[in-house]
Coordinates of C-alpha atoms and ligand atoms in Angstrom, one line a residue:
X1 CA -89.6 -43.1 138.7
X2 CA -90.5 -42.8 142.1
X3 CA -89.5 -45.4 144.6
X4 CA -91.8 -46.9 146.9
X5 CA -90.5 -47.5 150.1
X6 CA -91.0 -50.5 152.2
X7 CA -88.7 -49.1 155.0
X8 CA -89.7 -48.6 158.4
X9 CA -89.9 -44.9 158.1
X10 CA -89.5 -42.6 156.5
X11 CA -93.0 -43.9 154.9
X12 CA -94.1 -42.2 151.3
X13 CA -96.6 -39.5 151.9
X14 CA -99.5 -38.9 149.9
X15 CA -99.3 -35.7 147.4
X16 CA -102.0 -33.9 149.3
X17 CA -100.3 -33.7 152.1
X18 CA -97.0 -32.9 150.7
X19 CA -98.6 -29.8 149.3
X20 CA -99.4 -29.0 152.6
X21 CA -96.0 -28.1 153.4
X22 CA -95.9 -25.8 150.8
X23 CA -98.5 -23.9 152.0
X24 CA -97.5 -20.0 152.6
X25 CA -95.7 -19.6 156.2
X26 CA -97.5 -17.6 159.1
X27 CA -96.2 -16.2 161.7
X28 CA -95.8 -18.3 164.7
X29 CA -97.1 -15.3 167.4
X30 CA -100.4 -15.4 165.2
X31 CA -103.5 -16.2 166.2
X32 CA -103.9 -18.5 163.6
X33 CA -100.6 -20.5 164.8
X34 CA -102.2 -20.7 167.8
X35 CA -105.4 -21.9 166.3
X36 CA -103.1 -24.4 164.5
X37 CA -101.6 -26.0 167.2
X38 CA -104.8 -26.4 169.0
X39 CA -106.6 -28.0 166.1
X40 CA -103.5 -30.5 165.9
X41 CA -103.4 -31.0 170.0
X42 CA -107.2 -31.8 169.9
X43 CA -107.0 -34.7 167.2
X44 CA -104.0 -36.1 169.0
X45 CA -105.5 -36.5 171.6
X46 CA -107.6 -38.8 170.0
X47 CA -104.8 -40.8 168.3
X48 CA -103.7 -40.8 171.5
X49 CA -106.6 -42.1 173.7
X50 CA -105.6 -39.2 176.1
X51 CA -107.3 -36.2 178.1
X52 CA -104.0 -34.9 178.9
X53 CA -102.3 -32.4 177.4
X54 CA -100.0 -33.1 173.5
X55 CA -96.8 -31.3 173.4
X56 CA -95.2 -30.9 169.3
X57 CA -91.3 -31.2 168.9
X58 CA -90.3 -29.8 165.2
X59 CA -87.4 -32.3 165.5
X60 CA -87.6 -36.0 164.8
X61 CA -89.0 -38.3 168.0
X62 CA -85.8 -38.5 170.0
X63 CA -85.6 -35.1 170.9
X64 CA -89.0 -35.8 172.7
X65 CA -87.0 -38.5 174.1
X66 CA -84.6 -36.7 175.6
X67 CA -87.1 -34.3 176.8
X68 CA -88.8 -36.6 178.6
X69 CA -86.0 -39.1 180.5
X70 CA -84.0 -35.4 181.4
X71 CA -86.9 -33.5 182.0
X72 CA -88.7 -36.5 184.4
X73 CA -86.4 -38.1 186.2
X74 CA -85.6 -36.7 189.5
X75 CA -84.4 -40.2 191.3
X76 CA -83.3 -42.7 188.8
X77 CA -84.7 -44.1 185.1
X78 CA -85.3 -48.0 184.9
X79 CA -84.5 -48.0 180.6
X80 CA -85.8 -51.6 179.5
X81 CA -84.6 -52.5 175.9
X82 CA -85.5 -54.7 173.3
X83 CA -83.3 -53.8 170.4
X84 CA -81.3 -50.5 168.9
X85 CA -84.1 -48.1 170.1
X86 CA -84.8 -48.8 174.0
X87 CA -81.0 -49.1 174.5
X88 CA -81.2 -44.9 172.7
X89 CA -83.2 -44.3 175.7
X90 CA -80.2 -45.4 178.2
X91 CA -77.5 -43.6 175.8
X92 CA -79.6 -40.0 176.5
X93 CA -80.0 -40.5 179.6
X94 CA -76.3 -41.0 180.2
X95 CA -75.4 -38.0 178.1
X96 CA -77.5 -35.8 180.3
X97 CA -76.5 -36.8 183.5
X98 CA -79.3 -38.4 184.2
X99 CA -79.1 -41.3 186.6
X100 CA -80.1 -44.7 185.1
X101 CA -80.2 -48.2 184.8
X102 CA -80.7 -50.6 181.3
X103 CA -82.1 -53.7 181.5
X104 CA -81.7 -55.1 177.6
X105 CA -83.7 -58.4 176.4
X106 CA -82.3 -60.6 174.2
X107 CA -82.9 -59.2 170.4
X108 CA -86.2 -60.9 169.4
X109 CA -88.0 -61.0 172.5
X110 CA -90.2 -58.5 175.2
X111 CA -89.5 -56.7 178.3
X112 CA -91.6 -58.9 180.3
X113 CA -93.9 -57.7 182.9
X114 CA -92.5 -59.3 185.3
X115 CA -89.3 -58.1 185.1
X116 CA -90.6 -54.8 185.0
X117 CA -92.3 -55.7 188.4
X118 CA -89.0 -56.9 189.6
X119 CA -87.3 -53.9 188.7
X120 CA -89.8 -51.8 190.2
X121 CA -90.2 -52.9 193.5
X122 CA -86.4 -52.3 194.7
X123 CA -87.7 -48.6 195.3
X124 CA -84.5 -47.2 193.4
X125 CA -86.7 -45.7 189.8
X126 CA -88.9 -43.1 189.5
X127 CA -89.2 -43.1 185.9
X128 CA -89.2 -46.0 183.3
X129 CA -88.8 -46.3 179.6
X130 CA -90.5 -48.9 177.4
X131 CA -90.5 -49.3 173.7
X132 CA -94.1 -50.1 172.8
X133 CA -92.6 -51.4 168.8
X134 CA -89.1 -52.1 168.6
X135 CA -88.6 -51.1 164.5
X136 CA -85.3 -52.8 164.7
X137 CA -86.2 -56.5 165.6
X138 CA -90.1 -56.3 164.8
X139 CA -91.2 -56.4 168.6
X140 CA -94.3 -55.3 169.5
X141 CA -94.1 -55.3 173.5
X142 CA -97.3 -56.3 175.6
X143 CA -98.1 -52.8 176.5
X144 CA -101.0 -53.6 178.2
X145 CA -99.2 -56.4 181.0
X146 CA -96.5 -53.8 181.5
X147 CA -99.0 -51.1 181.9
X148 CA -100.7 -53.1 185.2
X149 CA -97.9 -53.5 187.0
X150 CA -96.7 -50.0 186.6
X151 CA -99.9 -49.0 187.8
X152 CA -98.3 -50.9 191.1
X153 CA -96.1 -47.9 191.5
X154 CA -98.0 -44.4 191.5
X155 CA -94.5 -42.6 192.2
X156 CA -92.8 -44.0 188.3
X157 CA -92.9 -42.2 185.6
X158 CA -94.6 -44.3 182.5
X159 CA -92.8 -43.3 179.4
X160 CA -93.7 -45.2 176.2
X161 CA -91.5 -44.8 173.1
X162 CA -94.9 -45.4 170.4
X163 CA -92.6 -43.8 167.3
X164 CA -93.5 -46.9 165.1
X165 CA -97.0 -47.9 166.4
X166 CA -99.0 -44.2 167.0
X167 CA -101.6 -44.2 164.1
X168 CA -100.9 -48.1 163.1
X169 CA -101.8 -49.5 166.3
X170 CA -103.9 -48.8 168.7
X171 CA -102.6 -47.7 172.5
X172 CA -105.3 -46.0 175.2
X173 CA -102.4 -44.1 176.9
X174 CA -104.8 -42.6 179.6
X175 CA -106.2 -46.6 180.4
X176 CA -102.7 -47.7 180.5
X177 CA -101.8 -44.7 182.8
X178 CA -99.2 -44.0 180.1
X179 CA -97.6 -40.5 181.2
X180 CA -95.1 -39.4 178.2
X181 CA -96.4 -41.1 175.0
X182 CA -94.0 -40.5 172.1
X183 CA -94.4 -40.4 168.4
X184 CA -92.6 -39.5 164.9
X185 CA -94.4 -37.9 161.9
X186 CA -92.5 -40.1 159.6
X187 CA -94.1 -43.6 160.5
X188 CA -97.4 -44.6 160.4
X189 CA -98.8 -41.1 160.7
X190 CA -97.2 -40.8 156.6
X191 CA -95.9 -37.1 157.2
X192 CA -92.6 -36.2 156.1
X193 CA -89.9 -36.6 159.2
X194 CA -89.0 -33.2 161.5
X195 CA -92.3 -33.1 163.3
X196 CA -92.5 -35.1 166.8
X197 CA -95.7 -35.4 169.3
X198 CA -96.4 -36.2 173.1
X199 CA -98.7 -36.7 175.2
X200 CA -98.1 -35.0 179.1
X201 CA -99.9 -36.1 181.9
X202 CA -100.7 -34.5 185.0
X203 CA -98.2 -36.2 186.9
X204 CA -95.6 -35.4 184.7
X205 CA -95.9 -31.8 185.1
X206 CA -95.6 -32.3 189.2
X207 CA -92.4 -34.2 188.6
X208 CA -90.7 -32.0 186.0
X209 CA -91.2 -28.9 188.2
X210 CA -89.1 -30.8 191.0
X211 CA -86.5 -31.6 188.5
X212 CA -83.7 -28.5 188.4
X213 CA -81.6 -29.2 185.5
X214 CA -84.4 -30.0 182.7
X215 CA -82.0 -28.9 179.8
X216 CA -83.2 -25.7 177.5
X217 CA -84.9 -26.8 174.1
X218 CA -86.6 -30.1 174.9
X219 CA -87.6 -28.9 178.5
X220 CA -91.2 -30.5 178.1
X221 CA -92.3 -28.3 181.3
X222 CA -91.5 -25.3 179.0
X223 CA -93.2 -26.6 176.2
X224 CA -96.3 -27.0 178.4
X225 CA -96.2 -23.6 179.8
X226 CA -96.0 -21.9 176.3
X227 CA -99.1 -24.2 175.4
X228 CA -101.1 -23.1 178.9
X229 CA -99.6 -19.0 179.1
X230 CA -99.5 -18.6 175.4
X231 CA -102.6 -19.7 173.9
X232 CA -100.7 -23.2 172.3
X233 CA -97.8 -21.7 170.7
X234 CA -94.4 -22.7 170.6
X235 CA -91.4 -21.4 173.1
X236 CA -89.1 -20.7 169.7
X237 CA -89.6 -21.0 165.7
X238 CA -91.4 -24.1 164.7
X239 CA -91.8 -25.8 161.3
X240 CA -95.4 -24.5 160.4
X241 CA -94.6 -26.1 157.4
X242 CA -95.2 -29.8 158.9
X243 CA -98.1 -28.5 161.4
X244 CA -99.9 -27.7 158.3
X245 CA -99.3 -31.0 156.8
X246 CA -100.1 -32.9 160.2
X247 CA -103.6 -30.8 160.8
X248 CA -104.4 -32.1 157.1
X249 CA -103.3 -35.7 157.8
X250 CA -105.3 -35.7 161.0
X251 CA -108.0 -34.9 159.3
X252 CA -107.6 -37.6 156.8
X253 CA -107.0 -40.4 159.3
X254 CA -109.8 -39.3 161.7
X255 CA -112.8 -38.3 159.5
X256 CA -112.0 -39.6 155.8
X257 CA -110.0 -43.1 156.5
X258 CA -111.3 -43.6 160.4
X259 CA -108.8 -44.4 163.0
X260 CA -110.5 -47.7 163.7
X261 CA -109.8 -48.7 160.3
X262 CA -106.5 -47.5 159.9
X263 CA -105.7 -49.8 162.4
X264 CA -107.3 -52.4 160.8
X265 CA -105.8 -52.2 158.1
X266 CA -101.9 -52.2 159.3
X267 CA -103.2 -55.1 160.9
X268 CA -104.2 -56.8 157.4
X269 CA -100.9 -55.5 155.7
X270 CA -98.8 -57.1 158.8
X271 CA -100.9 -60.7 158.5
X272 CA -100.2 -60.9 154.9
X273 CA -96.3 -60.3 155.0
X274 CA -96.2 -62.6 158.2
X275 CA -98.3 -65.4 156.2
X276 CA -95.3 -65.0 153.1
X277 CA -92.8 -65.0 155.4
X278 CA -93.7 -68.1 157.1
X279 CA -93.8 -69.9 154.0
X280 CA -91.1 -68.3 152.0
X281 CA -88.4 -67.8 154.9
X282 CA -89.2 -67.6 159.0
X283 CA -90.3 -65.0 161.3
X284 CA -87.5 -63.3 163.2
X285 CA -89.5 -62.8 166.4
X286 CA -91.8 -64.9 168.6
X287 CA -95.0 -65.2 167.1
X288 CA -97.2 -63.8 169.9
X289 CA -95.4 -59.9 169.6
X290 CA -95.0 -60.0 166.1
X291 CA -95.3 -56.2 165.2
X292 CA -98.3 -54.5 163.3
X293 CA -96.0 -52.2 161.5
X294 CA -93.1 -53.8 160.6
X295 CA -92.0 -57.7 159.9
X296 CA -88.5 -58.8 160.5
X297 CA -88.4 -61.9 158.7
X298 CA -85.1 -64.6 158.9
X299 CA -83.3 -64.8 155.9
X300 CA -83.0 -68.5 156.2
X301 CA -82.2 -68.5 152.3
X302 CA -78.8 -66.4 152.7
X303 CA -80.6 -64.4 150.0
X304 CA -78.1 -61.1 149.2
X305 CA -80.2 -58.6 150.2
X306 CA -78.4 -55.4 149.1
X307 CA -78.6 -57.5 145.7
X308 CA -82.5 -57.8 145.8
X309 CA -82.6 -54.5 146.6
X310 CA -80.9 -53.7 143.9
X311 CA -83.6 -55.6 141.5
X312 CA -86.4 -54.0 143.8
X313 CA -85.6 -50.3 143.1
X314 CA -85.5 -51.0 139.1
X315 CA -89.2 -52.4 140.0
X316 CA -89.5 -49.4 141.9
X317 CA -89.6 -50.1 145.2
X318 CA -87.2 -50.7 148.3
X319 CA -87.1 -52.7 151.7
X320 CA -84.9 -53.0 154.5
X321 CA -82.2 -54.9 155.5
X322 CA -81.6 -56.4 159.0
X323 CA -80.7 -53.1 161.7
X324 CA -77.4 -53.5 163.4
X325 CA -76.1 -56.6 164.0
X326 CA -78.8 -58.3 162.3
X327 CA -78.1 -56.6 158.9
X328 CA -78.0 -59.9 156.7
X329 CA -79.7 -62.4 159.3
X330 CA -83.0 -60.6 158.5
X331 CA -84.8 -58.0 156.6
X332 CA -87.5 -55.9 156.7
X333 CA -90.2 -54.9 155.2
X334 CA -92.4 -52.0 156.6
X335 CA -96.4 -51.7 156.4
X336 CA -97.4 -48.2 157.9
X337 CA -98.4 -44.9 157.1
X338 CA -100.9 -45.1 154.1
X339 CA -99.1 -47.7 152.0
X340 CA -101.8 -50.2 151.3
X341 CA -102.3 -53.8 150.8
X342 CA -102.5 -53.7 147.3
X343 CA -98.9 -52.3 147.0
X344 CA -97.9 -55.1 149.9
X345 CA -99.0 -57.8 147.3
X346 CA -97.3 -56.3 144.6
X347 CA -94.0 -55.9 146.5
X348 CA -93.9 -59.6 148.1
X349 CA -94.7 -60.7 144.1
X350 CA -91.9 -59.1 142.5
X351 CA -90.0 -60.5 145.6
X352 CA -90.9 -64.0 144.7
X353 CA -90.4 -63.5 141.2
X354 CA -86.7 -62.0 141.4
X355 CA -85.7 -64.7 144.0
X356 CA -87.5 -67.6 142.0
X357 CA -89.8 -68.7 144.9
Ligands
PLP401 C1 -89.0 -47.4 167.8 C2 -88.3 -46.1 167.5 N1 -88.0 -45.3 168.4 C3 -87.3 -44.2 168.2 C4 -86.9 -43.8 166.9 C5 -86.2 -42.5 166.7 O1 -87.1 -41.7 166.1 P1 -86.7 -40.4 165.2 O2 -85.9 -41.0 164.1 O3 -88.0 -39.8 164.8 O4 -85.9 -39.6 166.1 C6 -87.2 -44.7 165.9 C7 -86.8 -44.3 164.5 O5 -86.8 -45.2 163.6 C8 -87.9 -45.9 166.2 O6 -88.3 -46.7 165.2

């Protein structure tokens, strides 16, 4: 029996598109790679909200990570964390050599904008990192307060770690003046994980030429100039296998389901599993950042949540538990990619009825 999973990636993929990566290989100095990676660049860019250019990773998001915090900071990175994934941010950086500084939150809560302004105006950053939904505590940051005040600084480098919310919640990178927007396949896109995606602005490209050491395979200046000299191929041997999957999917989300109403409806998933949670246990974070994609609830029962998961997969189905140090304060359950809320209700029933609530 398959097990669905309620874990915040990687997300069940429809069969459709898994045959897609069983699709016979290309070669990847073809025209029709090239044709391939174009299609895919053009859609993005509409996930995206962006007129810039999309750069592909075959690795999972953090390579893209790296790429960009090595690759676009020539000064000094300002890395603002919320939880496990913005401080990942500050641990590349230091294993690069780059120059940076972290400035953590308290688990739970934002990066507020003001810090951000704080932070800014010393003069010492030319680069920032944000995570735009922090998978491990739930946190959706308010993108769009940190986005004007980084408008305040035309030299800083906007980079926005969107691996949990690209394709289950809406960002307009270009509006935001967003310069390296980052997302996995394995989220709410519903792809398998190996395939990652950027966006690259303009002012990117300046500042990566001035920086020297820019490392070899995530160099995204490299990446760019294959795309521009190359007719959109790739600098070595990508996974075609996943580009053919993710030209499908695109396809799916932007003329069959509608990007409008894919957002929509991780937005009904999220308000049902908030609703439960509020009456069954509490809501880990503040109320006004609560995530679209992902709910951390409290476990205010002391419920054993290895144990229920344990019950769950003989139901057929799997969540969470708390990340890190909040592995038995909280759980999580997931709602992105293209689970929907049907299989949301049924999950948070068989919860109830294992736990008695
Ligand atoms: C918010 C966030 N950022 C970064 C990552 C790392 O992405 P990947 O596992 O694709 O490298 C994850 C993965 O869960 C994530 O949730």
């Amino acid at each position: 029996m398959h097990t669905k999973l309620f874990i915040p990636g990687p997300v069940d993929v429809r069969e459709d598109v898994l045959s897609k990566m069983a699709s016979p290989q290309i070669g990847h100095r073809t025209k029709d790679a090239s044709e391939l990676q174009r299609r895919i660049s053009e859609k993005m860019k509409k996930v995206f909200n962006t007129e810039e250019e999309i750069l592909l990773s075959t690795s999972s998001g953090t390579g893209l990570m790296e790429g960009a915090i090595r690759s676009c900071t020539y000064k000094r990175a300002a890395v603002f964390s919320i939880g496990a994934f913005g401080k990942r941010w500050y641990d590349i950086g230091v294993n690069n050599g780059v120059e940076a500084d972290l400035y953590e939150s308290p688990m739970g809560y934002i990066t507020e904008a003001e810090m951000v302004d704080r932070v800014l105006s010393s003069g010492k950053y030319d680069l920032i990192t944000i995570t735009h939904n922090e998978t491990s505590t739930g946190v959706a940051n308010p993108i769009e307060e940190i986005g004007e005040v980084v408008k305040k600084y035309p030299e800083v480098i906007f980079c926005v770690d969107m691996v949990s919310s690209t394709g289950g919640h809406k960002v307009e990178v270009d509006r935001l003046g967003i310069d390296i927007a980052i997302t996995s396949s394995q989220k709410c896109l519903g792809l398998p994980a190996g395939i990652s995606i950027c966006t690259f602005s303009q002012k990117a490209i300046e500042r990566a030429k001035k920086v020297k050491n820019r490392g070899y395979y995530f160099d995204l200046l490299n990446l760019y100039k294959y795309i521009k000299e190359r007719n959109y191929q790739y600098p070595s041997t990508p996974s075609i296998s996943h580009m053919f999957a993710l030209d499908h999917q695109l396809d799916y989300i932007l003329k069959v389901e509608g990007l409008e109403n894919r957002h929509k409806r991780h937005l009904e998933m999220a308000e049902v599993v908030r609703q439960w949670a509020r009456e069954k246990f509490k809501l880990f974070a503040n109320e006004n950042y609560l995530s679209r994609t992902v709910t951390t609830v409290e476990n205010t029962r002391g419920v054993n949540i290895s144990a229920l998961n344990e019950e769950l997969k003989k139901r057929g189905m799997v969540i969470s538990n708390g990340y890190g140090s909040l592995k038995d304060k909280t759980f999580r359950i997931a709602h992105m990619g293209d689970t929907q809320l049907d299989d949301i209700k049924e999950l948070l029933n068989n919860i109830d009825d294992i736990l008695g609530l």
